[in-house]
Coordinates of C-alpha atoms in Angstrom, one line a residue:
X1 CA 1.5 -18.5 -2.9
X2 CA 3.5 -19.4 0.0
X3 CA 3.2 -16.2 1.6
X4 CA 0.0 -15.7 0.7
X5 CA -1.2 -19.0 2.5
X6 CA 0.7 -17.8 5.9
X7 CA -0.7 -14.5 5.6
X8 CA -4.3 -15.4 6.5
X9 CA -2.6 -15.6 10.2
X10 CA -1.5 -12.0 10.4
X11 CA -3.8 -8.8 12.5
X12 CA -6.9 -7.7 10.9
X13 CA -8.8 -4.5 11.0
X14 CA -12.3 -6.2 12.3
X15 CA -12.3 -3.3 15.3
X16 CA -13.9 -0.9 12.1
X17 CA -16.1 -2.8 10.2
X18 CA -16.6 -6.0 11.1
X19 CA -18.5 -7.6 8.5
X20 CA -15.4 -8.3 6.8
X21 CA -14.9 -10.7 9.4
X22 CA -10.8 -10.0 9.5
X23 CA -9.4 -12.6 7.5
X24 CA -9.9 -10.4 4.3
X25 CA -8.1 -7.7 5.4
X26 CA -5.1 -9.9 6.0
X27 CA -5.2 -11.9 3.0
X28 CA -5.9 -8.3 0.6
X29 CA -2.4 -7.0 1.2
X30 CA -0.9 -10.2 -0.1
X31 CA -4.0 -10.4 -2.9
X32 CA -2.6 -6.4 -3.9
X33 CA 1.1 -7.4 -4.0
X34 CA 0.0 -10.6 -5.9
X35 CA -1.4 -8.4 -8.5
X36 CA 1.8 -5.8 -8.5
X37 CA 4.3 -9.0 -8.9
X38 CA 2.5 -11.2 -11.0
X39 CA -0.1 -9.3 -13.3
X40 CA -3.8 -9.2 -13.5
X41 CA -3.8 -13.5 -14.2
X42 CA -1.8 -15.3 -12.6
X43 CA -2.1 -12.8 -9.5
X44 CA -5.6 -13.2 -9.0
X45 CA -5.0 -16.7 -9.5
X46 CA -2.5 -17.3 -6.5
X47 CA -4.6 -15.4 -4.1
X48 CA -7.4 -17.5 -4.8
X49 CA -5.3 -20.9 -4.8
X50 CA -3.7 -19.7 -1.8
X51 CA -6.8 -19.8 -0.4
X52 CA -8.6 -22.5 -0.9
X53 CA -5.7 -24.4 -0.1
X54 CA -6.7 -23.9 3.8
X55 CA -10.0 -25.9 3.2
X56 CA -8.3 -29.4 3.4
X57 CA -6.7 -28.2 6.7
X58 CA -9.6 -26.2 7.7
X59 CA -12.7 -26.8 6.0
X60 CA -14.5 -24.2 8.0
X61 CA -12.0 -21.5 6.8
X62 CA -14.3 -19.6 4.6
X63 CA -17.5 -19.4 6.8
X64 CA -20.5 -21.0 6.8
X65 CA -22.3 -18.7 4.9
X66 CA -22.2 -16.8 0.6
X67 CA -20.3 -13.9 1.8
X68 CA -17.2 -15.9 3.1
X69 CA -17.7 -18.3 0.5
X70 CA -17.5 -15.7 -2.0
X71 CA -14.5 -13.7 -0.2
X72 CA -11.7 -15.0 -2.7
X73 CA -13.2 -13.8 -5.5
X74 CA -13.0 -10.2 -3.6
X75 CA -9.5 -9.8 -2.8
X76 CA -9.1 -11.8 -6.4
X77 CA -10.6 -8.6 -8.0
X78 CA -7.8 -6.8 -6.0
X79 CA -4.5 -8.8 -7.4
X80 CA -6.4 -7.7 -10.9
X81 CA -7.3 -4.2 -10.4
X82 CA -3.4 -3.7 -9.2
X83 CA -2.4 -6.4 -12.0
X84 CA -3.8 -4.4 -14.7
X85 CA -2.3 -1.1 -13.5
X86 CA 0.9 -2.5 -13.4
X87 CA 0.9 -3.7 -16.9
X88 CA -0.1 0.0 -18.1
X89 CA -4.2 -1.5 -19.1
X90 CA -5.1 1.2 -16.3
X91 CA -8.3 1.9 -18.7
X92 CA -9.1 -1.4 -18.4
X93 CA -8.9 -1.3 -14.4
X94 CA -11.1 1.9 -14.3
X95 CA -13.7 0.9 -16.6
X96 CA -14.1 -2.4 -14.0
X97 CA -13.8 -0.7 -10.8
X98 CA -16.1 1.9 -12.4
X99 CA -18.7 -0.6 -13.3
X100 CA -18.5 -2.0 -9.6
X101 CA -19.8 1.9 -8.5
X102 CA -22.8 1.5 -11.3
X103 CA -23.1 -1.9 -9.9
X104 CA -23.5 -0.1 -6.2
X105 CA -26.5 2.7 -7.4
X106 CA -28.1 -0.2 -9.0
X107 CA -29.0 -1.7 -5.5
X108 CA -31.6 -0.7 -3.4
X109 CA -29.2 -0.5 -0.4
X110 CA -26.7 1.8 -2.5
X111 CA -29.4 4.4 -3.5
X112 CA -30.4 5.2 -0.2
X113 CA -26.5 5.4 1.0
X114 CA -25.0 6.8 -2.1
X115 CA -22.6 9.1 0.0
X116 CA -20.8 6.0 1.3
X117 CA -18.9 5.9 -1.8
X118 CA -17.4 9.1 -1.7
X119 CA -14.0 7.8 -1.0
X120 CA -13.9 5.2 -3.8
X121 CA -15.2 7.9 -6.3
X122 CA -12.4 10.5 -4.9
X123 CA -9.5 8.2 -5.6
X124 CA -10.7 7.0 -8.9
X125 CA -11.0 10.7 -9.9
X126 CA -7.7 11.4 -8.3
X127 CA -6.2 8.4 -10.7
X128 CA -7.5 9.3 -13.3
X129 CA -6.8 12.9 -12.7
X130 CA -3.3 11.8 -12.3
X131 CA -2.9 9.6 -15.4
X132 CA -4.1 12.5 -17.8
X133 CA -0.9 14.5 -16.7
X134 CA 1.6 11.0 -17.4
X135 CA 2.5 11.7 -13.4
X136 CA 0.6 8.3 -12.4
X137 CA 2.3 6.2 -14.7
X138 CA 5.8 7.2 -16.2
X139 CA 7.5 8.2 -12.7
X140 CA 11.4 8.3 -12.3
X141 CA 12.0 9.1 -8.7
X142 CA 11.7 6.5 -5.7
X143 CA 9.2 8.6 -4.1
X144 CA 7.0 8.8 -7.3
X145 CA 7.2 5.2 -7.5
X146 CA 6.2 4.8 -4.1
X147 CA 3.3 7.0 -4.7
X148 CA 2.3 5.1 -8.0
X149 CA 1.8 1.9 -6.0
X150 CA 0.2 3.5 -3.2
X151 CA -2.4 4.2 -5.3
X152 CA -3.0 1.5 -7.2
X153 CA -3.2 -0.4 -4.1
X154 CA -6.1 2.1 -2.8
X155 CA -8.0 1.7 -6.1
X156 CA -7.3 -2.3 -5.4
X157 CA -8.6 -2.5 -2.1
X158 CA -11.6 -0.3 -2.1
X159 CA -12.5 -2.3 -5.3
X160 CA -12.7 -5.5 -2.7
X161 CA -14.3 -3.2 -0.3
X162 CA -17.0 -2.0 -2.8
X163 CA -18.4 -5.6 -3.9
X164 CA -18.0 -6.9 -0.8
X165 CA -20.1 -4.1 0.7
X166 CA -22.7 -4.9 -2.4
X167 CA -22.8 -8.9 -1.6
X168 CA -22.8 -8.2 2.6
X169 CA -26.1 -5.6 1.9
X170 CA -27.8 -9.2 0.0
X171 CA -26.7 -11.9 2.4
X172 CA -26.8 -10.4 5.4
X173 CA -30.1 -8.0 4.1
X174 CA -27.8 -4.9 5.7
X175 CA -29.8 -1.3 5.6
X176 CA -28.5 1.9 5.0
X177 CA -28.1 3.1 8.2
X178 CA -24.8 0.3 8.7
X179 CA -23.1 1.6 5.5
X180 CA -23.9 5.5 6.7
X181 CA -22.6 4.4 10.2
X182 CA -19.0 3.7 9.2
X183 CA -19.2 6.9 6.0
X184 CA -16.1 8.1 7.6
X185 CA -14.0 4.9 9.3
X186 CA -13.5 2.6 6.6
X187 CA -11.1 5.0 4.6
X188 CA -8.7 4.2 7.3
X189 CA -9.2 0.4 7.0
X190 CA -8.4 1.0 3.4
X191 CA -5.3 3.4 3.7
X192 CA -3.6 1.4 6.1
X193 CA -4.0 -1.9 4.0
X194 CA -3.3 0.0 0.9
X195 CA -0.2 1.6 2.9
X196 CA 1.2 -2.0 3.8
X197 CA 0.3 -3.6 0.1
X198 CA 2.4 -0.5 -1.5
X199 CA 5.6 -1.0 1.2
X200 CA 6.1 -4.8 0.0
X201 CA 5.6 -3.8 -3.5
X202 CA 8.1 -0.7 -3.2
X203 CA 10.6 -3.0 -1.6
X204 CA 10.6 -5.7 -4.3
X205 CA 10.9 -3.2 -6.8
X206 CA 14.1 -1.4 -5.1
X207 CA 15.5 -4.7 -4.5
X208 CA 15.8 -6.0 -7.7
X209 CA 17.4 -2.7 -8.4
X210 CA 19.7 -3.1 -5.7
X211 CA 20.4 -6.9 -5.9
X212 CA 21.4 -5.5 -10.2
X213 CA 23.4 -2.9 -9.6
X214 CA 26.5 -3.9 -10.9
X215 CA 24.4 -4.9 -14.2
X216 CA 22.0 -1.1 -14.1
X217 CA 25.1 0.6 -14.2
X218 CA 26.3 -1.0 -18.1
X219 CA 22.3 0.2 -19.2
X220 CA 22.8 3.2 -21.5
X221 CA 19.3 4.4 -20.3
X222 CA 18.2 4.3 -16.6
X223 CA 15.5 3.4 -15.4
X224 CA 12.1 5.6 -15.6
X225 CA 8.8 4.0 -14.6
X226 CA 7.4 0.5 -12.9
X227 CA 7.4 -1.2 -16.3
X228 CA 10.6 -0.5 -16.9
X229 CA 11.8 -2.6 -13.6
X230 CA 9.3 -5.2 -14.4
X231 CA 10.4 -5.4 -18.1
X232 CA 14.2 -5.7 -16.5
X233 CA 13.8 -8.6 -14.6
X234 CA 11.8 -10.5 -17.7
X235 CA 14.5 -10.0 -19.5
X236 CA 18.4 -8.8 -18.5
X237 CA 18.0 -10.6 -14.8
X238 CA 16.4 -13.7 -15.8
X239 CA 19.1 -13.9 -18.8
X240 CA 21.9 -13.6 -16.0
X241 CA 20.3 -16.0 -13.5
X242 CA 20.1 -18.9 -16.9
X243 CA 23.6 -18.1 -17.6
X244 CA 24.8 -18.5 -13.9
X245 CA 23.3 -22.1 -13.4
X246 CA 25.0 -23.0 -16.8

């Protein structure tokens, strides 16, 4: 929570598409990793807290105006979307973010620029596409488990991106032409935040491994997906930690 509070100061990505007014794109890394660290509850629920915790200092922190107002839920869908794949309920995450697509053609705004979500379709395909052949969730090389969280973290983001696109088309009464304007530059918005969201998650996960070593190495079995690392320091690491302040 701490980190996500500070994290509302880092760069944003405003110079692409600036109704996201760059304090989202800072605070959706941190919402993502939320998600990867602490599941799809208590994820969501830190970013959010984290938050609103800046109105007492800085009560115009969140705008003047519903999208801003309505910006933690956004990155609050992230921590889930990434929560849920984390905690293998990756049907669950599709069928949401799917819903959030239906939710898009269901607008006037989204008929008329229905080829702006090609790159949220192609990477829900590609995880899905990926899960079918056990590669996207049962991965036993650091690379693969790099790759894993890199895209869960796309799915996350563009999930944010995707509703906040729907409630930015209402409040500000956007046309189709803005969406069709940026067709081809927010995917980089969305790779580099989904980029930075998988590096903190990937280094959590190899430093537990690292900071257990000495205990990995009496495991008859190694270790061969997220949830195993995850299911690890629930149970073997906190046991030692419990023991150690005894």
């Amino acid at each position: 929570m701490i980190i996500s509070f500070f994290a509302a100061w880092l760069p944003d990505f405003e110079f692409i598409f600036g109704m996201e007014q760059g304090r989202i794109s800072s605070m959706l890394v941190f919402g993502t990793f939320n998600g990867f660290l602490l599941g799809p509850i208590v994820g969501p629920i830190v970013t959010i807290v984290a938050m609103l915790l800046h109105l007492p200092i800085n009560p115009e922190y969140l705008g003047n105006n519903l999208f801003t107002y309505l910006s933690p839920g956004f990155i609050g869908l992230a921590s889930i979307i990434a929560g849920l794949c984390v905690a293998e309920k990756q049907k669950f995450a599709y069928s949401i973010f799917g819903a959030v697509i239906l939710l898009w053609f269901i607008t006037p705004v989204g008929f008329q620029a229905y080829s702006y979500i090609w790159f949220h379709v192609l990477v829900l395909a590609c995880c899905v596409l990926a899960s079918r052949k056990q590669a996207f969730y049962h991965v036993s090389r650091r690379w693969q488990i790099f790759v894993y969280l890199f895209l869960v973290s796309l799915l996350a983001v563009l999930a944010d991106h995707l509703i906040g696109s729907i409630i930015a088309a209402f409040v500000f009464d956007l046309d189709a032409n803005v969406y069709k304007e940026v067709i081809y530059l927010y995917p980089l918005e969305r790779l580099i935040l989904a980029f930075s969201a998988a590096v903190f998650g990937y280094i959590v996960f190899m430093l537990v491994q690292v900071l257990t070593s000495e205990n990995i190495r009496d495991r008859k079995e190694p270790f061969t997906d997220v949830k195993d690392i995850v299911d690890y320091i629930e149970t073997d690491v906190k046991a030692i930690l419990h023991k150690e302040r005894k």
